[in-house]
Amino acid sequence: MRLGYGTNGFANHRLPDALGVIADLGYDGVALTLDHNHLDPFEPWLRKRTAEVGRLLERHRLSVVIETGARYVLDPFRKHAPTLLHTDGAERRIDLLHRAIQISADLGAEAVSFWSGILPPDVEPTVGWQRLVAGCEQLAEYAADRGVRLGFEPEPGMLVDDLAGFLKLQAEVGNDALGLTLDIGHLVCNEPQTPPDCIRTGAQYLVNVQIDDMVRGVHEHLEFGTGEVDFPPVFDALREVGYTGLVAVELPRHSHAAPTIARDSINFLREAQR
């Protein structure tokens, strides 16, 4: 497997330093979260700054996927808001995702990962679903025109929180540009199938994999070996379905010890593949 590490787990590092550490530890790529402290999608000269990041990635021989789950990139008071489901502000989420798609095209990234968001309390579920489908239709068309694959991530607690929800969404959108991001920890947290079976079920759409440990019923990203994920069968299933994309560590709350945890993580994941 080609292993990567999420830059949201290096929040206390400058991006050039984070990429250098990740490469020096032996990772093959990064999951780059667009945020104020790394590649801010709303600061001036975005195309120029993106090109600079591209040169860094090339220097370090790192592949990249684009992540759009920064907590306060759109609203300094509300985490992850607004989303595609909101009555006011959904166009700002669309704008962010358009920028992410263009960044992906400029960098030759493997995918742009995003999610539905939590259903706002003032929005009926049927209305939220209609907004999500419409937003994903627009985004998939925009991405397809630029040769970019989207990786929609089922996220515990959000409107689309499991693989079944994604498959329903993909069927309604009906655009091959809308692919799937699977977080391995989420599969233990709230899926009825085993992680290997989820991988097989979603294989035809799978464009991006995040990896972390987790326990059943608790959405908390854990260091490897401290949760309930059985990793060797996960890697066996990824090989079985022919997955060739990045498998990127997703530990966003561990920036305080990022170099140590990144080193321990790659050692663990290499051992799990033997």
PDB file of C-alpha atoms in Angstrom, residues 9-173:
ATOM      1  CA  GLY A   9      -2.215  16.099  12.101  1.00  0.00           C
ATOM      2  CA  PHE A  10       0.638  18.607  11.592  1.00  0.00           C
ATOM      3  CA  ALA A  11      -1.339  21.733  12.490  1.00  0.00           C
ATOM      4  CA  ASN A  12       1.574  23.210  14.480  1.00  0.00           C
ATOM      5  CA  HIS A  13       4.035  22.890  11.590  1.00  0.00           C
ATOM      6  CA  ARG A  14       4.553  25.157   8.610  1.00  0.00           C
ATOM      7  CA  LEU A  15       3.501  23.265   5.510  1.00  0.00           C
ATOM      8  CA  PRO A  16       7.030  22.994   4.017  1.00  0.00           C
ATOM      9  CA  ASP A  17       8.280  21.588   7.322  1.00  0.00           C
ATOM     10  CA  ALA A  18       5.352  19.171   7.597  1.00  0.00           C
ATOM     11  CA  LEU A  19       5.909  17.863   4.075  1.00  0.00           C
ATOM     12  CA  GLY A  20       9.608  17.441   4.793  1.00  0.00           C
ATOM     13  CA  VAL A  21       8.999  15.427   7.957  1.00  0.00           C
ATOM     14  CA  ILE A  22       6.345  13.260   6.297  1.00  0.00           C
ATOM     15  CA  ALA A  23       8.643  12.507   3.367  1.00  0.00           C
ATOM     16  CA  ASP A  24      11.674  11.861   5.563  1.00  0.00           C
ATOM     17  CA  LEU A  25       9.671   9.295   7.556  1.00  0.00           C
ATOM     18  CA  GLY A  26       9.019   7.334   4.361  1.00  0.00           C
ATOM     19  CA  TYR A  27       5.430   8.220   3.496  1.00  0.00           C
ATOM     20  CA  ASP A  28       4.406   8.180  -0.152  1.00  0.00           C
ATOM     21  CA  GLY A  29       1.940  11.049   0.022  1.00  0.00           C
ATOM     22  CA  VAL A  30      -0.127  13.513   2.009  1.00  0.00           C
ATOM     23  CA  ALA A  31      -3.779  14.249   2.579  1.00  0.00           C
ATOM     24  CA  LEU A  32      -3.629  18.050   2.381  1.00  0.00           C
ATOM     25  CA  THR A  33      -6.325  19.841   4.376  1.00  0.00           C
ATOM     26  CA  LEU A  34      -7.051  23.296   2.985  1.00  0.00           C
ATOM     27  CA  ASP A  35      -6.856  25.572   6.007  1.00  0.00           C
ATOM     28  CA  HIS A  36      -5.514  28.909   7.196  1.00  0.00           C
ATOM     29  CA  ASN A  37      -2.270  27.436   8.530  1.00  0.00           C
ATOM     30  CA  HIS A  38      -1.289  25.474   5.410  1.00  0.00           C
ATOM     31  CA  LEU A  39      -2.798  26.173   1.996  1.00  0.00           C
ATOM     32  CA  ASP A  40      -5.522  28.749   2.687  1.00  0.00           C
ATOM     33  CA  PRO A  41      -8.056  28.573  -0.145  1.00  0.00           C
ATOM     34  CA  PHE A  42      -9.265  32.143   0.470  1.00  0.00           C
ATOM     35  CA  GLU A  43      -6.027  34.115   0.653  1.00  0.00           C
ATOM     36  CA  PRO A  44      -4.890  36.052  -2.458  1.00  0.00           C
ATOM     37  CA  TRP A  45      -2.747  34.529  -5.198  1.00  0.00           C
ATOM     38  CA  LEU A  46      -4.163  31.040  -4.727  1.00  0.00           C
ATOM     39  CA  ARG A  47      -2.917  29.663  -8.057  1.00  0.00           C
ATOM     40  CA  LYS A  48       0.611  30.969  -7.355  1.00  0.00           C
ATOM     41  CA  ARG A  49       0.625  29.515  -3.825  1.00  0.00           C
ATOM     42  CA  THR A  50      -0.735  26.227  -5.133  1.00  0.00           C
ATOM     43  CA  ALA A  51       2.109  26.066  -7.647  1.00  0.00           C
ATOM     44  CA  GLU A  52       4.598  26.562  -4.807  1.00  0.00           C
ATOM     45  CA  VAL A  53       3.024  23.637  -2.945  1.00  0.00           C
ATOM     46  CA  GLY A  54       3.227  21.604  -6.128  1.00  0.00           C
ATOM     47  CA  ARG A  55       6.959  22.206  -6.317  1.00  0.00           C
ATOM     48  CA  LEU A  56       7.348  21.084  -2.692  1.00  0.00           C
ATOM     49  CA  LEU A  57       5.370  17.908  -3.351  1.00  0.00           C
ATOM     50  CA  GLU A  58       7.475  17.178  -6.417  1.00  0.00           C
ATOM     51  CA  ARG A  59      10.721  17.802  -4.531  1.00  0.00           C
ATOM     52  CA  HIS A  60       9.669  15.362  -1.824  1.00  0.00           C
ATOM     53  CA  ARG A  61       8.118  12.917  -4.321  1.00  0.00           C
ATOM     54  CA  LEU A  62       4.811  12.992  -2.468  1.00  0.00           C
ATOM     55  CA  SER A  63       1.421  12.202  -3.976  1.00  0.00           C
ATOM     56  CA  VAL A  64      -1.526  14.204  -2.689  1.00  0.00           C
ATOM     57  CA  VAL A  65      -5.251  14.097  -2.042  1.00  0.00           C
ATOM     58  CA  ILE A  66      -7.154  17.233  -1.068  1.00  0.00           C
ATOM     59  CA  GLU A  67      -9.163  17.284   2.171  1.00  0.00           C
ATOM     60  CA  THR A  68     -11.850  19.903   2.865  1.00  0.00           C
ATOM     61  CA  GLY A  69     -12.764  19.211   6.482  1.00  0.00           C
ATOM     62  CA  ALA A  70     -11.039  22.192   8.130  1.00  0.00           C
ATOM     63  CA  ARG A  71     -13.022  23.129  11.211  1.00  0.00           C
ATOM     64  CA  TYR A  72     -13.293  26.926  10.979  1.00  0.00           C
ATOM     65  CA  VAL A  73     -12.229  27.762   7.440  1.00  0.00           C
ATOM     66  CA  LEU A  74     -15.663  29.243   6.598  1.00  0.00           C
ATOM     67  CA  ASP A  75     -16.978  30.509   9.936  1.00  0.00           C
ATOM     68  CA  PRO A  76     -14.814  31.446  12.955  1.00  0.00           C
ATOM     69  CA  PHE A  77     -17.661  30.661  15.372  1.00  0.00           C
ATOM     70  CA  ARG A  78     -19.220  27.466  13.956  1.00  0.00           C
ATOM     71  CA  LYS A  79     -17.192  24.326  13.351  1.00  0.00           C
ATOM     72  CA  HIS A  80     -17.631  22.815   9.874  1.00  0.00           C
ATOM     73  CA  ALA A  81     -20.333  25.338   8.948  1.00  0.00           C
ATOM     74  CA  PRO A  82     -21.969  26.241   6.685  1.00  0.00           C
ATOM     75  CA  THR A  83     -22.444  22.963   4.815  1.00  0.00           C
ATOM     76  CA  LEU A  84     -24.297  21.938   1.692  1.00  0.00           C
ATOM     77  CA  LEU A  85     -27.375  21.458   3.901  1.00  0.00           C
ATOM     78  CA  HIS A  86     -27.692  24.957   5.331  1.00  0.00           C
ATOM     79  CA  THR A  87     -30.443  27.375   4.333  1.00  0.00           C
ATOM     80  CA  ASP A  88     -28.008  30.302   4.468  1.00  0.00           C
ATOM     81  CA  GLY A  89     -24.420  29.959   3.395  1.00  0.00           C
ATOM     82  CA  ALA A  90     -24.423  26.743   1.362  1.00  0.00           C
ATOM     83  CA  GLU A  91     -23.010  28.721  -1.557  1.00  0.00           C
ATOM     84  CA  ARG A  92     -19.902  29.379   0.536  1.00  0.00           C
ATOM     85  CA  ARG A  93     -19.377  25.635   0.942  1.00  0.00           C
ATOM     86  CA  ILE A  94     -19.837  25.212  -2.812  1.00  0.00           C
ATOM     87  CA  ASP A  95     -17.251  27.943  -3.377  1.00  0.00           C
ATOM     88  CA  LEU A  96     -14.783  26.196  -1.054  1.00  0.00           C
ATOM     89  CA  LEU A  97     -15.290  22.902  -2.867  1.00  0.00           C
ATOM     90  CA  HIS A  98     -14.907  24.567  -6.276  1.00  0.00           C
ATOM     91  CA  ARG A  99     -11.596  26.001  -5.063  1.00  0.00           C
ATOM     92  CA  ALA A 100     -10.569  22.577  -3.784  1.00  0.00           C
ATOM     93  CA  ILE A 101     -11.379  21.013  -7.147  1.00  0.00           C
ATOM     94  CA  GLN A 102      -9.294  23.626  -8.967  1.00  0.00           C
ATOM     95  CA  ILE A 103      -6.405  23.077  -6.534  1.00  0.00           C
ATOM     96  CA  SER A 104      -6.707  19.350  -7.152  1.00  0.00           C
ATOM     97  CA  ALA A 105      -6.557  19.891 -10.903  1.00  0.00           C
ATOM     98  CA  ASP A 106      -3.521  22.180 -10.573  1.00  0.00           C
ATOM     99  CA  LEU A 107      -1.649  19.722  -8.338  1.00  0.00           C
ATOM    100  CA  GLY A 108      -2.685  16.568 -10.173  1.00  0.00           C
ATOM    101  CA  ALA A 109      -4.183  15.319  -6.906  1.00  0.00           C
ATOM    102  CA  GLU A 110      -5.770  11.882  -6.727  1.00  0.00           C
ATOM    103  CA  ALA A 111      -9.084  13.031  -5.233  1.00  0.00           C
ATOM    104  CA  VAL A 112     -10.947  15.768  -3.367  1.00  0.00           C
ATOM    105  CA  SER A 113     -12.545  14.449  -0.189  1.00  0.00           C
ATOM    106  CA  PHE A 114     -15.654  16.029   1.358  1.00  0.00           C
ATOM    107  CA  TRP A 115     -18.772  15.128   3.388  1.00  0.00           C
ATOM    108  CA  SER A 116     -22.430  16.061   3.788  1.00  0.00           C
ATOM    109  CA  GLY A 117     -22.344  17.905   7.093  1.00  0.00           C
ATOM    110  CA  ILE A 118     -24.679  17.603  10.076  1.00  0.00           C
ATOM    111  CA  LEU A 119     -28.350  18.253   9.369  1.00  0.00           C
ATOM    112  CA  PRO A 120     -29.148  21.742  10.799  1.00  0.00           C
ATOM    113  CA  PRO A 121     -31.965  21.706  13.391  1.00  0.00           C
ATOM    114  CA  ASP A 122     -34.156  23.979  11.266  1.00  0.00           C
ATOM    115  CA  VAL A 123     -33.925  21.798   8.130  1.00  0.00           C
ATOM    116  CA  GLU A 124     -36.211  18.852   7.474  1.00  0.00           C
ATOM    117  CA  PRO A 125     -34.384  15.625   6.511  1.00  0.00           C
ATOM    118  CA  THR A 126     -36.047  15.470   3.099  1.00  0.00           C
ATOM    119  CA  VAL A 127     -35.045  19.060   2.376  1.00  0.00           C
ATOM    120  CA  GLY A 128     -31.489  18.397   3.548  1.00  0.00           C
ATOM    121  CA  TRP A 129     -31.279  15.362   1.295  1.00  0.00           C
ATOM    122  CA  GLN A 130     -32.546  17.336  -1.719  1.00  0.00           C
ATOM    123  CA  ARG A 131     -29.953  20.033  -1.065  1.00  0.00           C
ATOM    124  CA  LEU A 132     -27.206  17.453  -0.760  1.00  0.00           C
ATOM    125  CA  VAL A 133     -28.122  15.730  -4.018  1.00  0.00           C
ATOM    126  CA  ALA A 134     -28.333  19.039  -5.858  1.00  0.00           C
ATOM    127  CA  GLY A 135     -24.996  20.197  -4.458  1.00  0.00           C
ATOM    128  CA  CYS A 136     -23.282  16.925  -5.321  1.00  0.00           C
ATOM    129  CA  GLU A 137     -24.702  17.012  -8.850  1.00  0.00           C
ATOM    130  CA  GLN A 138     -23.224  20.460  -9.362  1.00  0.00           C
ATOM    131  CA  LEU A 139     -19.887  19.521  -7.823  1.00  0.00           C
ATOM    132  CA  ALA A 140     -19.595  16.275  -9.779  1.00  0.00           C
ATOM    133  CA  GLU A 141     -20.175  18.099 -13.048  1.00  0.00           C
ATOM    134  CA  TYR A 142     -17.643  20.786 -12.106  1.00  0.00           C
ATOM    135  CA  ALA A 143     -15.091  18.123 -11.147  1.00  0.00           C
ATOM    136  CA  ALA A 144     -15.680  16.005 -14.243  1.00  0.00           C
ATOM    137  CA  ASP A 145     -15.042  19.021 -16.471  1.00  0.00           C
ATOM    138  CA  ARG A 146     -11.605  19.362 -14.820  1.00  0.00           C
ATOM    139  CA  GLY A 147     -10.686  15.678 -14.703  1.00  0.00           C
ATOM    140  CA  VAL A 148     -10.961  15.508 -10.903  1.00  0.00           C
ATOM    141  CA  ARG A 149     -12.411  12.669  -8.833  1.00  0.00           C
ATOM    142  CA  LEU A 150     -14.478  13.445  -5.749  1.00  0.00           C
ATOM    143  CA  GLY A 151     -14.301  11.185  -2.718  1.00  0.00           C
ATOM    144  CA  PHE A 152     -17.474  11.530  -0.646  1.00  0.00           C
ATOM    145  CA  GLU A 153     -16.871  10.468   2.960  1.00  0.00           C
ATOM    146  CA  PRO A 154     -19.641   8.987   5.132  1.00  0.00           C
ATOM    147  CA  GLU A 155     -19.053  10.621   8.493  1.00  0.00           C
ATOM    148  CA  PRO A 156     -20.596   9.496  11.828  1.00  0.00           C
ATOM    149  CA  GLY A 157     -23.156  12.017  13.040  1.00  0.00           C
ATOM    150  CA  MET A 158     -23.688  13.616   9.633  1.00  0.00           C
ATOM    151  CA  LEU A 159     -26.628  13.300   7.262  1.00  0.00           C
ATOM    152  CA  VAL A 160     -24.754  10.636   5.302  1.00  0.00           C
ATOM    153  CA  ASP A 161     -23.052   8.643   8.005  1.00  0.00           C
ATOM    154  CA  ASP A 162     -22.569   5.208   6.464  1.00  0.00           C
ATOM    155  CA  LEU A 163     -21.796   3.352   3.259  1.00  0.00           C
ATOM    156  CA  ALA A 164     -25.468   2.649   2.507  1.00  0.00           C
ATOM    157  CA  GLY A 165     -26.130   6.386   2.555  1.00  0.00           C
ATOM    158  CA  PHE A 166     -23.321   7.013   0.104  1.00  0.00           C
ATOM    159  CA  LEU A 167     -24.547   4.325  -2.272  1.00  0.00           C
ATOM    160  CA  LYS A 168     -28.019   5.901  -2.249  1.00  0.00           C
ATOM    161  CA  LEU A 169     -26.507   9.328  -2.898  1.00  0.00           C
ATOM    162  CA  GLN A 170     -24.292   8.078  -5.720  1.00  0.00           C
ATOM    163  CA  ALA A 171     -27.253   6.367  -7.397  1.00  0.00           C
ATOM    164  CA  GLU A 172     -29.271   9.600  -7.328  1.00  0.00           C
ATOM    165  CA  VAL A 173     -26.416  11.804  -8.515  1.00  0.00           C
TER     166      VAL A 173
END
